[in-house]
Amino acid sequence: MTVAPMTGPKVAIAYFSGSGAITRTARLIAEAARGEGAAADLVDVTQMTPETWDIIHAADAIAFGTPTYMGGPAAGFKAFMDDTGDTIWLDRMWADKLAAGFTAGVNTGGDKLSTLQALSVFAMQHGMVWIGQEVIGAPVFRENEGLNLSGTFLGLAVNANTSGLTEGCEASARIFGQRIARAALRWQV
Ligand SMILES: Cc1cc2nc3c(=O)[nH]c(=O)nc-3n(C[C@H](O)[C@H](O)[C@H](O)COP(=O)(O)O)c2cc1C
């Protein structure tokens, strides 16, 4: 009997970014996922084509990323969510894929949890399996200063201002990318 060689899991990162913070976060997640042996593709949801839809449909895990605008997903991302409400939803095309969510806001709290809740409900609508945040930051673990700054466990919530992401938020994004890839690797078995 010939056993097909195991290939790494496919991770698609479907994101919208207005001013670059989510693009940066998406890139960090992708790099970290690749470092764990996954194939990771970035998909800007405002530029969807048949090819980019296929990348998402073929993924084992999909990470959804949007800035928090007015306490929820940005309209650019919501349009993508709504575009999946017909065939993709009805035909259960994403059922049993892994899902994760990430968001950025200018404030540490910033109602970012509300965005992650919207993303997780979106994933549940599609019958997906949600991956949350694992890292406990400071002050519980002092050595984790800057990681998971807002103490958000539903997904990755980063703080962004005009000078970009903090070092801790960048590190959190990398850890989140590793977590998604490792989960996808386990999910493949
Ligand atoms: C219309 C608008 C609404 C926003 N609402 C929030 C908000 O509710 N909470 C927050 O923390 N930041 C808010 N922000 C700030 C953005 O979330 C923040 O700048 C984020 O980093 C943008 O991500 P991006 O650079 O990928 O577009 C808002 C920004 C805009 C333009």
Tab-separated table of C-alpha atoms and ligand atoms in Angstrom:
chain	number	residue	atom	x	y	z
A	1	MET	CA	0.000	0.000	0.000
A	2	THR	CA	1.299	3.447	-0.850
A	3	VAL	CA	0.731	6.094	1.748
A	4	ALA	CA	0.542	9.608	0.371
A	5	PRO	CA	3.095	11.920	1.999
A	6	MET	CA	1.624	14.315	4.545
A	7	THR	CA	1.641	17.872	3.319
A	8	GLY	CA	1.445	20.866	5.603
A	9	PRO	CA	-1.942	22.377	6.380
A	10	LYS	CA	-3.255	25.311	4.372
A	11	VAL	CA	-4.032	28.502	6.232
A	12	ALA	CA	-5.876	31.353	4.521
A	13	ILE	CA	-5.847	34.781	6.115
A	14	ALA	CA	-8.854	36.748	4.897
A	15	TYR	CA	-8.552	40.365	5.947
A	16	PHE	CA	-9.562	43.966	5.422
A	17	SER	CA	-7.288	46.829	6.477
A	18	GLY	CA	-7.960	50.533	6.196
A	19	SER	CA	-4.638	52.003	7.277
A	20	GLY	CA	-2.255	49.052	7.535
A	21	ALA	CA	-2.409	47.666	11.078
A	22	ILE	CA	-4.417	44.608	10.089
A	23	THR	CA	-2.248	44.082	6.993
A	24	ARG	CA	0.825	44.038	9.246
A	25	THR	CA	-0.895	41.684	11.705
A	26	ALA	CA	-1.996	39.379	8.876
A	27	ARG	CA	1.561	39.232	7.529
A	28	LEU	CA	2.968	38.354	10.945
A	29	ILE	CA	0.371	35.607	11.394
A	30	ALA	CA	1.218	34.220	7.936
A	31	GLU	CA	4.982	34.257	8.538
A	32	ALA	CA	4.577	32.478	11.865
A	33	ALA	CA	2.224	29.890	10.361
A	34	ARG	CA	4.750	29.199	7.613
A	35	GLY	CA	7.407	28.756	10.268
A	36	GLU	CA	5.310	25.874	11.630
A	37	GLY	CA	5.184	24.187	8.213
A	38	ALA	CA	1.831	25.494	6.993
A	39	ALA	CA	1.182	27.097	3.633
A	40	ALA	CA	-0.246	30.516	4.425
A	41	ASP	CA	-1.959	32.795	1.910
A	42	LEU	CA	-3.124	36.349	2.471
A	43	VAL	CA	-6.415	37.351	0.889
A	44	ASP	CA	-7.523	40.993	0.833
A	45	VAL	CA	-11.297	40.616	0.968
A	46	THR	CA	-11.863	43.826	-0.980
A	47	GLN	CA	-10.141	42.274	-4.015
A	48	MET	CA	-11.954	38.966	-4.319
A	49	THR	CA	-11.583	36.982	-7.553
A	50	PRO	CA	-12.510	33.371	-8.381
A	51	GLU	CA	-8.882	32.482	-7.573
A	52	THR	CA	-8.890	34.088	-4.122
A	53	TRP	CA	-12.238	32.465	-3.281
A	54	ASP	CA	-10.638	29.136	-4.224
A	55	ILE	CA	-7.709	29.818	-1.875
A	56	ILE	CA	-10.165	30.277	0.982
A	57	HIS	CA	-12.274	27.266	0.038
A	58	ALA	CA	-9.174	25.050	-0.094
A	59	ALA	CA	-7.858	26.105	3.323
A	60	ASP	CA	-7.866	23.872	6.386
A	61	ALA	CA	-7.986	26.961	8.610
A	62	ILE	CA	-9.196	30.479	7.889
A	63	ALA	CA	-8.127	33.456	9.994
A	64	PHE	CA	-10.508	36.413	9.668
A	65	GLY	CA	-9.060	39.874	10.308
A	66	THR	CA	-10.676	43.289	10.423
A	67	PRO	CA	-10.081	46.524	12.315
A	68	THR	CA	-12.662	47.436	14.904
A	69	TYR	CA	-14.668	50.343	13.546
A	70	MET	CA	-17.367	51.784	15.777
A	71	GLY	CA	-17.278	48.698	17.982
A	72	GLY	CA	-17.621	46.085	15.265
A	73	PRO	CA	-16.152	44.709	12.024
A	74	ALA	CA	-15.329	47.360	9.413
A	75	ALA	CA	-17.771	47.662	6.520
A	76	GLY	CA	-15.104	46.402	4.091
A	77	PHE	CA	-15.004	43.128	5.978
A	78	LYS	CA	-18.725	42.957	6.643
A	79	ALA	CA	-19.337	43.071	2.895
A	80	PHE	CA	-17.193	39.951	2.552
A	81	MET	CA	-19.102	38.247	5.395
A	82	ASP	CA	-22.387	38.992	3.713
A	83	ASP	CA	-21.114	37.731	0.357
A	84	THR	CA	-20.729	34.260	1.940
A	85	GLY	CA	-24.378	34.113	2.995
A	86	ASP	CA	-25.657	32.390	-0.112
A	87	THR	CA	-23.988	29.324	-1.716
A	88	ILE	CA	-21.018	29.137	0.632
A	89	TRP	CA	-23.308	29.063	3.671
A	90	LEU	CA	-26.056	26.924	2.141
A	91	ASP	CA	-23.644	24.324	0.757
A	92	ARG	CA	-21.692	24.220	4.055
A	93	MET	CA	-18.511	24.879	2.069
A	94	TRP	CA	-16.540	25.902	5.178
A	95	ALA	CA	-18.049	23.387	7.600
A	96	ASP	CA	-15.467	21.717	9.859
A	97	LYS	CA	-12.663	24.049	8.812
A	98	LEU	CA	-10.831	25.734	11.646
A	99	ALA	CA	-11.435	29.450	12.155
A	100	ALA	CA	-9.753	32.220	14.104
A	101	GLY	CA	-10.252	35.956	14.358
A	102	PHE	CA	-8.096	39.009	14.859
A	103	THR	CA	-8.787	42.696	15.160
A	104	ALA	CA	-7.051	46.000	15.815
A	105	GLY	CA	-8.172	49.115	17.595
A	106	VAL	CA	-6.642	52.333	18.747
A	107	ASN	CA	-7.722	51.706	22.339
A	108	THR	CA	-6.635	48.851	24.591
A	109	GLY	CA	-10.265	47.873	25.146
A	110	GLY	CA	-11.854	49.736	22.263
A	111	ASP	CA	-14.839	47.326	22.106
A	112	LYS	CA	-12.609	44.960	20.128
A	113	LEU	CA	-14.242	42.008	21.868
A	114	SER	CA	-17.439	42.915	20.080
A	115	THR	CA	-15.666	42.493	16.727
A	116	LEU	CA	-14.241	39.122	17.743
A	117	GLN	CA	-17.697	38.033	18.868
A	118	ALA	CA	-19.050	38.967	15.437
A	119	LEU	CA	-16.254	37.003	13.745
A	120	SER	CA	-16.770	33.942	15.945
A	121	VAL	CA	-20.538	33.945	15.358
A	122	PHE	CA	-19.811	34.289	11.633
A	123	ALA	CA	-17.583	31.197	11.831
A	124	MET	CA	-20.272	29.321	13.764
A	125	GLN	CA	-22.812	30.228	11.091
A	126	HIS	CA	-20.526	28.426	8.683
A	127	GLY	CA	-20.185	25.352	10.916
A	128	MET	CA	-16.511	26.028	11.572
A	129	VAL	CA	-14.429	25.164	14.648
A	130	TRP	CA	-13.113	28.199	16.534
A	131	ILE	CA	-9.552	28.669	17.784
A	132	GLY	CA	-9.231	31.209	20.563
A	133	GLN	CA	-6.344	32.949	22.223
A	134	GLU	CA	-4.174	30.979	24.623
A	135	VAL	CA	-1.632	33.451	25.974
A	136	ILE	CA	-1.982	34.957	29.451
A	137	GLY	CA	-0.132	38.265	29.597
A	138	ALA	CA	1.126	40.456	32.405
A	139	PRO	CA	0.507	41.137	35.226
A	140	VAL	CA	-0.442	37.470	35.773
A	141	PHE	CA	2.795	36.359	34.134
A	142	ARG	CA	5.289	39.210	34.317
A	143	GLU	CA	7.521	37.607	31.705
A	144	ASN	CA	4.636	38.008	29.211
A	145	GLU	CA	4.649	41.811	29.459
A	146	GLY	CA	3.010	43.232	26.321
A	147	LEU	CA	1.472	39.958	25.165
A	148	ASN	CA	-2.312	39.750	24.893
A	149	LEU	CA	-2.369	43.299	26.201
A	150	SER	CA	-6.129	43.608	26.495
A	151	GLY	CA	-6.583	40.189	28.131
A	152	THR	CA	-8.832	39.047	25.294
A	153	PHE	CA	-9.227	35.303	24.852
A	154	LEU	CA	-11.758	34.992	22.050
A	155	GLY	CA	-9.107	35.886	19.489
A	156	LEU	CA	-6.199	38.221	18.822
A	157	ALA	CA	-6.804	41.868	19.678
A	158	VAL	CA	-3.936	44.239	18.924
A	159	ASN	CA	-3.474	47.906	19.704
A	160	ALA	CA	-2.462	50.130	16.843
A	161	ASN	CA	-1.620	53.797	16.708
A	162	THR	CA	0.111	56.004	14.169
A	163	SER	CA	3.486	54.413	14.918
A	164	GLY	CA	2.132	50.919	14.224
A	165	LEU	CA	1.862	47.905	16.494
A	166	THR	CA	3.696	47.600	19.788
A	167	GLU	CA	6.434	44.981	20.108
A	168	GLY	CA	4.136	42.932	22.351
A	169	CYS	CA	1.305	43.044	19.833
A	170	GLU	CA	3.657	41.937	17.058
A	171	ALA	CA	4.847	39.060	19.242
A	172	SER	CA	1.227	38.185	20.065
A	173	ALA	CA	0.427	38.041	16.344
A	174	ARG	CA	3.331	35.647	15.747
A	175	ILE	CA	2.243	33.388	18.595
A	176	PHE	CA	-1.312	33.440	17.251
A	177	GLY	CA	-0.061	32.411	13.794
A	178	GLN	CA	1.865	29.517	15.322
A	179	ARG	CA	-1.206	28.438	17.265
A	180	ILE	CA	-3.404	28.415	14.151
A	181	ALA	CA	-0.860	26.396	12.153
A	182	ARG	CA	-0.333	23.880	14.966
A	183	ALA	CA	-4.075	23.458	15.420
A	184	ALA	CA	-4.481	22.931	11.662
A	185	LEU	CA	-1.714	20.342	11.713
A	186	ARG	CA	-3.506	18.428	14.478
A	187	TRP	CA	-6.863	18.862	12.757
A	188	GLN	CA	-5.498	17.200	9.584
A	189	VAL	CA	-4.826	13.860	11.296
B	1	LIG	C1	-14.408	54.750	11.415
B	1	LIG	C2	-13.454	54.276	12.458
B	1	LIG	C3	-13.964	53.732	13.626
B	1	LIG	C4	-13.098	53.254	14.614
B	1	LIG	N1	-13.632	52.691	15.739
B	1	LIG	C5	-12.812	52.177	16.675
B	1	LIG	C6	-13.342	51.514	17.821
B	1	LIG	O1	-14.543	51.333	17.989
B	1	LIG	N2	-12.452	51.047	18.753
B	1	LIG	C7	-11.086	51.207	18.609
B	1	LIG	O2	-10.336	50.778	19.494
B	1	LIG	N3	-10.553	51.794	17.496
B	1	LIG	C8	-11.383	52.268	16.540
B	1	LIG	N4	-10.866	52.838	15.415
B	1	LIG	C9	-9.417	52.805	15.202
B	1	LIG	C10	-9.018	51.622	14.328
B	1	LIG	O3	-9.602	50.421	14.745
B	1	LIG	C11	-7.506	51.449	14.369
B	1	LIG	O4	-6.904	52.607	13.837
B	1	LIG	C12	-7.046	50.221	13.629
B	1	LIG	O5	-5.701	50.025	13.900
B	1	LIG	C13	-7.236	50.341	12.151
B	1	LIG	O6	-6.739	49.177	11.525
B	1	LIG	P1	-6.152	49.294	10.050
B	1	LIG	O7	-4.907	50.135	10.156
B	1	LIG	O8	-5.867	47.895	9.617
B	1	LIG	O9	-7.208	49.944	9.228
B	1	LIG	C14	-11.699	53.332	14.431
B	1	LIG	C15	-11.192	53.885	13.247
B	1	LIG	C16	-12.060	54.332	12.270
B	1	LIG	C17	-11.479	54.891	10.987
